[in-house]
Coordinates of C-alpha atoms in Angstrom, one line a residue:
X1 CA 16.0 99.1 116.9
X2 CA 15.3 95.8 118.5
X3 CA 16.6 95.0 121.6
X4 CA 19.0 92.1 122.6
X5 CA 16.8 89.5 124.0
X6 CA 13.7 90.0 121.6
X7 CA 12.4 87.6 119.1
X8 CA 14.1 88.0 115.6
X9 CA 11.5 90.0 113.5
X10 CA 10.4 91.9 116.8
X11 CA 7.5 90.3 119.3
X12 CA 4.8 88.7 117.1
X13 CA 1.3 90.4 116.8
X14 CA -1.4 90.0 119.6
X15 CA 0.9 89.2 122.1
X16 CA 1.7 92.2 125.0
X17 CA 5.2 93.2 126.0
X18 CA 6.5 92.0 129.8
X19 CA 3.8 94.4 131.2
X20 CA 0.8 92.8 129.7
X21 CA -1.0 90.6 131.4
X22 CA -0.2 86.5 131.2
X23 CA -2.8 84.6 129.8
X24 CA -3.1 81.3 132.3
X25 CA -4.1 79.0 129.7
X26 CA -0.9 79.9 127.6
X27 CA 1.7 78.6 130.8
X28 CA -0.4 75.6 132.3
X29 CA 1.4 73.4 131.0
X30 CA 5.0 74.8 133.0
X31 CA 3.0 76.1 135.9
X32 CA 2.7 73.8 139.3
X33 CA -0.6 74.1 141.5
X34 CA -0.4 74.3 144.7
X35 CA -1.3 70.3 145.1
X36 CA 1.4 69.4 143.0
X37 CA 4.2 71.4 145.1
X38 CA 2.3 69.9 148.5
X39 CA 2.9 66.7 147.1
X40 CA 7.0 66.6 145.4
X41 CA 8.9 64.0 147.2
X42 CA 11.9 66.0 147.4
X43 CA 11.5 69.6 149.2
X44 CA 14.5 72.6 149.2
X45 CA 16.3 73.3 152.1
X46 CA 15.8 77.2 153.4
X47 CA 18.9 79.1 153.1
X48 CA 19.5 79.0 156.7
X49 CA 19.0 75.1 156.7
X50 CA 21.9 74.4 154.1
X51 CA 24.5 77.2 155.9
X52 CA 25.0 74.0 158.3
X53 CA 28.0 71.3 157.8
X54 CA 27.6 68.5 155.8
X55 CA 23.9 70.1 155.5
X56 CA 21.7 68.5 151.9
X57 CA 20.1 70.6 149.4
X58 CA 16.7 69.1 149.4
X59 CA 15.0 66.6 151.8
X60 CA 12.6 63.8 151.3
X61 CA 9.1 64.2 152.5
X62 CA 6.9 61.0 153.1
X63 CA 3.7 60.2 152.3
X64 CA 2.4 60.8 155.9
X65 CA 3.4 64.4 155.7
X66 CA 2.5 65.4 152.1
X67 CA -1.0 63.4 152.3
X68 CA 0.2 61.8 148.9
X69 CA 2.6 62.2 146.4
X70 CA 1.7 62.1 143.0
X71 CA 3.5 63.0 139.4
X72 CA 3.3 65.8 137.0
X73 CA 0.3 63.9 135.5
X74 CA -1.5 63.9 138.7
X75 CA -0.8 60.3 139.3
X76 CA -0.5 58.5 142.8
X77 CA 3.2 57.1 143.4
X78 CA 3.6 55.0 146.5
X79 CA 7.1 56.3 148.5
X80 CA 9.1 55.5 151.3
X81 CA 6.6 56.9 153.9
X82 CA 4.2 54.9 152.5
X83 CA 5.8 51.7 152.3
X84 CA 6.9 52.2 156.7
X85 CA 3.2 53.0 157.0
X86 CA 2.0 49.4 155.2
X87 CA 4.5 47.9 157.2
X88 CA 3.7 49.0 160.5
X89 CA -0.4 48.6 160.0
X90 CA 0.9 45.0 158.9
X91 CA 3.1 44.4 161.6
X92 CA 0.4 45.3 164.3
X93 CA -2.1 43.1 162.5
X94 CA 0.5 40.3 162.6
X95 CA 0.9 40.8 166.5
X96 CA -2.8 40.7 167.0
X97 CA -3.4 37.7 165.4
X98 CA -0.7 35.6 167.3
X99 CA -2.0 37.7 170.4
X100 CA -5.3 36.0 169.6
X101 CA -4.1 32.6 168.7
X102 CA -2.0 32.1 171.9
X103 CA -5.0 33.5 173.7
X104 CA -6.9 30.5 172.6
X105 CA -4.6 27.8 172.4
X106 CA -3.3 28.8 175.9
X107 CA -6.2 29.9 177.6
X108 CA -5.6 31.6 181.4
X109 CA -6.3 29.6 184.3
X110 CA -6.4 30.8 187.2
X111 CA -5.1 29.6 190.5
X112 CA -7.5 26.7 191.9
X113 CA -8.6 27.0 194.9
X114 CA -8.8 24.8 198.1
X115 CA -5.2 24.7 198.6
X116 CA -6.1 25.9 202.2
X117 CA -5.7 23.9 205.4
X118 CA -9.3 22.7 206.0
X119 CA -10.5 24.0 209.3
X120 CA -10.4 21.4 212.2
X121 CA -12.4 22.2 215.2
X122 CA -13.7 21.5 219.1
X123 CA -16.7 22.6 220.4
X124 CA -17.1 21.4 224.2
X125 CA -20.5 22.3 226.4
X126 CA -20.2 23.0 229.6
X127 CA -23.2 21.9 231.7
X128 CA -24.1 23.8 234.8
X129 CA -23.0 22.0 238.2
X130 CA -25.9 24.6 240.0
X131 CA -28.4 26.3 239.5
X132 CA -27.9 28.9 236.7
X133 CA -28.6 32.3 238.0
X134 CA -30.5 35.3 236.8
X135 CA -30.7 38.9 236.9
X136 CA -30.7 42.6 234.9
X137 CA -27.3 42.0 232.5
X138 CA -25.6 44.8 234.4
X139 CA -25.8 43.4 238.0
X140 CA -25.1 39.9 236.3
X141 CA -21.6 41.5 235.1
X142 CA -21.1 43.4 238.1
X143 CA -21.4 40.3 240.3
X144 CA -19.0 38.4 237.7
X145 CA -15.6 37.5 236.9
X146 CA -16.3 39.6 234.0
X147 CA -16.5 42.7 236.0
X148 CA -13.3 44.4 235.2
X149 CA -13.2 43.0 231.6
X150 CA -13.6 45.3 228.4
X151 CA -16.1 45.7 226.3
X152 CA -16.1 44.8 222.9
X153 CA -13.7 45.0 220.2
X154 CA -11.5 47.4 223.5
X155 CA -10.8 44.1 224.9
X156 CA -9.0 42.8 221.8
X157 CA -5.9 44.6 222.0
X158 CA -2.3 43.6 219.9
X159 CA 0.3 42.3 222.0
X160 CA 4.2 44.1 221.7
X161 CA 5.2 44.8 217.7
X162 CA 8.4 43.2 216.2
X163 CA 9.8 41.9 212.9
X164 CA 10.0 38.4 212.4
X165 CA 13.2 37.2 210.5
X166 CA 11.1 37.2 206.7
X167 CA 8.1 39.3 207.9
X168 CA 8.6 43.0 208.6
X169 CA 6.7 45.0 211.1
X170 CA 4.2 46.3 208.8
X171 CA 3.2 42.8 208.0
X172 CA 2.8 41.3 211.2
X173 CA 0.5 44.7 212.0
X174 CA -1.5 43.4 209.4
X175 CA -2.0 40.2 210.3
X176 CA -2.9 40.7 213.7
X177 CA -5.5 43.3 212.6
X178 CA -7.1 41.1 210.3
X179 CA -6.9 38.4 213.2
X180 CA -9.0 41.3 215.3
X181 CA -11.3 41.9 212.6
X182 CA -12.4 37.9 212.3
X183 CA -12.6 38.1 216.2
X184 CA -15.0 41.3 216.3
X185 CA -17.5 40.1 213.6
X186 CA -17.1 36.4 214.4
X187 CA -18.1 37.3 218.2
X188 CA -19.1 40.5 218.5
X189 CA -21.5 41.0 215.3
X190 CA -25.2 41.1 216.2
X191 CA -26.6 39.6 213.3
X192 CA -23.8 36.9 213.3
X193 CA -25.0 36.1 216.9
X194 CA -28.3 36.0 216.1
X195 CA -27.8 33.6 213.0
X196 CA -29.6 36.5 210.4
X197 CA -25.5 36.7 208.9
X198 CA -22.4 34.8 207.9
X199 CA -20.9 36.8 205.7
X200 CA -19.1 39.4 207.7
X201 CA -17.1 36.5 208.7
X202 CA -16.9 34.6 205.1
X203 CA -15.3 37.3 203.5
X204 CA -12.5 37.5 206.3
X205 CA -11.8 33.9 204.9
X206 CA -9.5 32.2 202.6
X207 CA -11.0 31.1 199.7
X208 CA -9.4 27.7 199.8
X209 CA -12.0 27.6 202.9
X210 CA -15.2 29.0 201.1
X211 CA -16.3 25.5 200.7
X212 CA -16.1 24.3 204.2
X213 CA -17.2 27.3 205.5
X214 CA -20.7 27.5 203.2
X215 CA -21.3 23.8 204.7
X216 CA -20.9 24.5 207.8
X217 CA -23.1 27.2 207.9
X218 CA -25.6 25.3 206.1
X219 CA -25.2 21.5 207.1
X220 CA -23.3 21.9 210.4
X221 CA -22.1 18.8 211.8
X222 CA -20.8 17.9 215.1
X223 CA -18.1 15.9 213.4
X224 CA -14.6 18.4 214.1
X225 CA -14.9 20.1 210.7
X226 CA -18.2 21.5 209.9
X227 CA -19.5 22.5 212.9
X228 CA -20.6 26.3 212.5
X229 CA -19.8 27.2 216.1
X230 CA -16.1 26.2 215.1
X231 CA -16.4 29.5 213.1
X232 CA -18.3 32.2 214.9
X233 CA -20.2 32.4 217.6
X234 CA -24.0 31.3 217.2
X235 CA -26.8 31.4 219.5
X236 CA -30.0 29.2 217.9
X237 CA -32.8 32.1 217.8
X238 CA -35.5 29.9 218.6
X239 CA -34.2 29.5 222.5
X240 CA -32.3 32.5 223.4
X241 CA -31.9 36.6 222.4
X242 CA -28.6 38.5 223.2
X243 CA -30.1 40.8 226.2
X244 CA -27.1 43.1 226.2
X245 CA -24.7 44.2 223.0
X246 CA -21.6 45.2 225.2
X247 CA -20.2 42.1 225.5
X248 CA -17.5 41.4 227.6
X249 CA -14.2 40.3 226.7
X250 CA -10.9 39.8 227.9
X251 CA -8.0 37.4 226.3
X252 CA -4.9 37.6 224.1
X253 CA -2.6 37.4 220.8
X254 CA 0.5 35.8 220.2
X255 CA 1.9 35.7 216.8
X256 CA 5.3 33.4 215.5
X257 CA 7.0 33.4 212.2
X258 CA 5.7 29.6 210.8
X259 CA 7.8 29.5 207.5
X260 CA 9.5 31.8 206.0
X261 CA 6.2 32.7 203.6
X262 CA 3.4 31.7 206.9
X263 CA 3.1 33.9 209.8
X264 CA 0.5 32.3 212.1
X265 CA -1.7 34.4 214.8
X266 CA -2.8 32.8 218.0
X267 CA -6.0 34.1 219.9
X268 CA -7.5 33.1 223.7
X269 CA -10.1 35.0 224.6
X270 CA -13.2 34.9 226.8
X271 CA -16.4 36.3 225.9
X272 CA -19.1 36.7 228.4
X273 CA -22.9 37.3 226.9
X274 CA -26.2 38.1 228.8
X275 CA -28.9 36.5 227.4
X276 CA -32.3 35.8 227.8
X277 CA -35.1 33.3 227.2
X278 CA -37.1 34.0 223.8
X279 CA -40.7 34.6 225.0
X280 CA -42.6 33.5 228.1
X281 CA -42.5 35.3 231.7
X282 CA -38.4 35.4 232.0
X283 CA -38.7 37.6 228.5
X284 CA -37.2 40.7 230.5
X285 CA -34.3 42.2 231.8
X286 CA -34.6 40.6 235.2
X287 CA -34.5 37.5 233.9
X288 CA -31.4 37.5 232.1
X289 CA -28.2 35.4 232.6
X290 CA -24.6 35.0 231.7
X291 CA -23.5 32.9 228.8
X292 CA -19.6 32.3 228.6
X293 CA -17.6 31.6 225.6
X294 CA -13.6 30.9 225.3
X295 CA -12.5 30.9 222.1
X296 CA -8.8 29.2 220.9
X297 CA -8.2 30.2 217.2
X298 CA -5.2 29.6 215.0
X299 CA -5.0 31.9 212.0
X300 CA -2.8 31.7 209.3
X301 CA -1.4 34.7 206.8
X302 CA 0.6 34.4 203.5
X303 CA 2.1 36.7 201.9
X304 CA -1.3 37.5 199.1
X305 CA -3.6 36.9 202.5
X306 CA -1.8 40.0 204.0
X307 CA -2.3 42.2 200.9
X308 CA -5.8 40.7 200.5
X309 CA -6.9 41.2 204.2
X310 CA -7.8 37.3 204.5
X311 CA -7.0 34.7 207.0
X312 CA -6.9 30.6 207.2
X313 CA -8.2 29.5 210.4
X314 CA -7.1 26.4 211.0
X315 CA -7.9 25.0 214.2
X316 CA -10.5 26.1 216.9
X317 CA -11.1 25.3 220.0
X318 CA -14.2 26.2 221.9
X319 CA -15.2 26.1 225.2
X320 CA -19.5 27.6 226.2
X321 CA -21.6 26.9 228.7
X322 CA -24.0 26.9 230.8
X323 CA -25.4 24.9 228.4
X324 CA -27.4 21.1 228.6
X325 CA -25.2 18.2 226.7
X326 CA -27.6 16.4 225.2
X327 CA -28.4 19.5 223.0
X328 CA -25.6 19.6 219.8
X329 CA -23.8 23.0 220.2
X330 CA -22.9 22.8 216.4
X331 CA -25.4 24.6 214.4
X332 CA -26.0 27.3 217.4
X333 CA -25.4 27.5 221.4
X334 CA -28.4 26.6 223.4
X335 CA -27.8 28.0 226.5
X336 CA -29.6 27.5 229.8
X337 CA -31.4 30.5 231.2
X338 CA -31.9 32.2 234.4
X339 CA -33.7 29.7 236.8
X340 CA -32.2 26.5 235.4
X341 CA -31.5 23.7 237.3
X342 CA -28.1 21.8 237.6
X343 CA -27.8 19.2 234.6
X344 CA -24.9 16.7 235.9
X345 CA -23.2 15.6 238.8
X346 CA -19.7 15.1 239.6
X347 CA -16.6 17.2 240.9
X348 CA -17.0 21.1 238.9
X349 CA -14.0 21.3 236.6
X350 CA -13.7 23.2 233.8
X351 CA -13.4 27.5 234.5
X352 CA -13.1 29.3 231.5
X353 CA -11.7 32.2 232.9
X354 CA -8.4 31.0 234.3
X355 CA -5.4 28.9 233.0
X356 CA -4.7 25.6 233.1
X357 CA -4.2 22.3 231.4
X358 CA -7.8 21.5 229.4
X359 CA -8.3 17.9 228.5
X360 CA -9.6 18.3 224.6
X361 CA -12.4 16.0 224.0
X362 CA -14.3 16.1 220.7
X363 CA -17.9 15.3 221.0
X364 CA -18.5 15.0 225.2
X365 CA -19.1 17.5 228.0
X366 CA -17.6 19.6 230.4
X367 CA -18.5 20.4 233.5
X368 CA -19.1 24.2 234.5
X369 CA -17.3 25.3 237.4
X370 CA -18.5 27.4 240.1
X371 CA -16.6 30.3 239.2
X372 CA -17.9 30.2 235.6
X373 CA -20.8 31.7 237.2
X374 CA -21.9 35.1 238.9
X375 CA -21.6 35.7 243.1
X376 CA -19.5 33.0 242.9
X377 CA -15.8 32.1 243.4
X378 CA -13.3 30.6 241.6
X379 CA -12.0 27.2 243.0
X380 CA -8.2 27.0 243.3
X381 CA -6.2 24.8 240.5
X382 CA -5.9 24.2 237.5
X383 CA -8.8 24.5 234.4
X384 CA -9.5 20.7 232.7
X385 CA -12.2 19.1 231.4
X386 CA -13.8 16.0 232.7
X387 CA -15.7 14.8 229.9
X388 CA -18.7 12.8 230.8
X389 CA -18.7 9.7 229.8
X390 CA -15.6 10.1 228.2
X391 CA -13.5 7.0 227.0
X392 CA -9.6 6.2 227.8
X393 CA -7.7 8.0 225.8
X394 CA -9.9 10.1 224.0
X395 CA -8.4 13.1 225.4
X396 CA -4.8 15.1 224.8
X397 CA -3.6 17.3 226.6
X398 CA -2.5 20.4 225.1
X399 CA 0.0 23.1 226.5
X400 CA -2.0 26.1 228.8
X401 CA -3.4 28.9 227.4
X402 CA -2.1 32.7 228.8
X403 CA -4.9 34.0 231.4
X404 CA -6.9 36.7 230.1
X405 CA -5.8 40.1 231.1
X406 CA -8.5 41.9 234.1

């Protein structure tokens, strides 16, 4: 009795009932591979998946996730996915050819430099008014006006913090560190004192002033901008030899609000050096002596000088001695050792220790007061310069500096 469902005429010879085993090259034709499932465009939702609202049957699968769609036939058909992924790989090609394009029509320049103030300077020589006197560097001090004053970078201190109307007080601690900083290695820095180095100091500066600076140190010149002594402290090797590395020093900062993008930083200090004589019988200890220095800088700080640690000095104003006038204090000091004799006449009147009124005067001479030098004492008055040989009006007066701090 056949059964509903068969074949009319029964199931045809040599094939098996539903128990036999499929032959696979009778259904290839209606069976999908796994590739072909992978790569169907459209996939079914789970059960789960299409229990949601408004929920689809069947969602589409781009090329990116398939690796590839392709037909029945095994051919490739380019979908959706693959059509966003052309677009995107074109539109970043696009953006990195006009990326290129702009870069060379509209090459980046950067800022140019030298927009700095150029440094303008006075260096005055004080010659001795007696005979310069010797000794071991620590009776020298002892014996000095230097006697109470600090040693080294201790006797740069800051002055009382405060804002400024556009600065705040972080900034203004900043720029009067950096103003200590230029004061320790432009004064204080053996090899910069010896002439071996410049560059502790150069990298302190603005690089608007690189140029000035570098010819200075090179090609000094007496002339109020490229004397070397304008920018550090220099003694010429071939006379001289720092005899004691505690220097002492003594002085002050002030700092104002300039502009409302410039802070500026005002220094005054005194440095005091033993030195000797470079060879010869006086090449000891004994026959050291005292070498004086004031120093009147004006720094300036913008806003990128702050965050780069930099400074513009602009003006400087130098005061050293005892030290002959007919030598050129502009590449390095020269200073007269122990035992020298007195290399001018006229009234003593310049003290770089105390206050007072200085006469500036570019290019001429001081005089070295008494109490410039050890075992002696200050005379009473004010500080000013008596330049010899000076011409009328070649001289201004400026406004007094604060006295250093004992």
């Amino acid at each position: 009795m056949a059964v509903p469902g068969d074949p009319p005429g029964g199931t045809p010879d040599g094939i098996g009932g539903g128990d036999d085993e499929l032959r696979p090259d009778e259904y290839r034709s209606v069976v999908f591979d796994e590739d072909f499932v992978r790569a169907a465009r459209l996939q079914e939702f789970s059960a789960e998946e299409r229990m949601g609202e408004h929920a689809r049957a069947v969602r589409s699968r781009s090329l990116w996730s398939s690796g590839g769609p392709s037909s029945a036939q095994g051919t490739s058909t380019p979908g959706r996915g693959a059509r966003q992924g052309m677009l995107l790989v074109l539109l970043i090609a696009t953006a990195f050819a006009v990326a290129v394009y702009m870069g060379l029509r509209n090459p980046y320049v950067p800022p140019p430099g030298g927009t700095a103030e150029p440094l303008s300077s006075v260096v005055v020589p004080l010659a001795p008014a007696e005979k310069v006197p010797g000794g071991k560097p620590t009776d020298l001090y002892e014996k000095s006006r230097a006697a109470d004053y600090r040693v080294g970078a201790a006797g740069i201190t800051l002055p009382a913090l405060r804002r400024t109307q556009h600065f705040t007080e972080g900034q203004v601690v900043a720029a009067l560190s950096i103003a200590k900083d230029y004061l320790v290695q432009s004064s204080l820095d053996p090899d910069v004192l010896s002439g071996a180095a410049s560059r502790p100091v150069r990298v302190l500066l603005d690089p608007g002033q690189l140029t000035q600076f570098d010819q200075s140190m090179t090609a000094p010149s007496g002339d109020g901008r490229y004397a070397a002594t304008g920018w550090l402290v220099r003694f010429d090797p071939a006379v001289v030899l720092v005899a004691d590395t505690r220097v002492r020093v003594s002085g002050t900062l002030a700092f104002r609000e300039l502009t409302p993008e410039v802070l500026e930083v005002t220094t005054d200090h005194t440095f005091v050096y033993a030195v000797r004589p470079v060879g010869g019988p006086a090449a000891t200890l004994d026959g050291a002596s005292l070498f004086t220095v004031r120093r009147e800088l004006r720094m300036r700080f913008d806003r990128e000088d702050l965050t780069a640690r930099r400074t513009e000095l602009t003006s400087a104003y130098v005061l050293a001695g005892p030290q002959d006038c007919a030598s050129d204090p502009a590449a390095g000091f020269r200073p007269l050792t122990a035992g020298s004799d007195p290399t001018t006449v006229g009234p003593p009147a310049t003290d770089p220790y105390t206050d007072g009124r200085p006469r500036r005067t570019a290019g001429l001479c001081g005089v070295l007061a008494p109490g410039g030098t050890p075992t002696a004492q200050p005379p009473p008055g004010e500080r000013t310069v008596e330049p010899s040989g000076a011409t009328p009006g070649s001289a201004a007066p400026v406004s007094p500096a604060p006295a250093p701090a004992g």
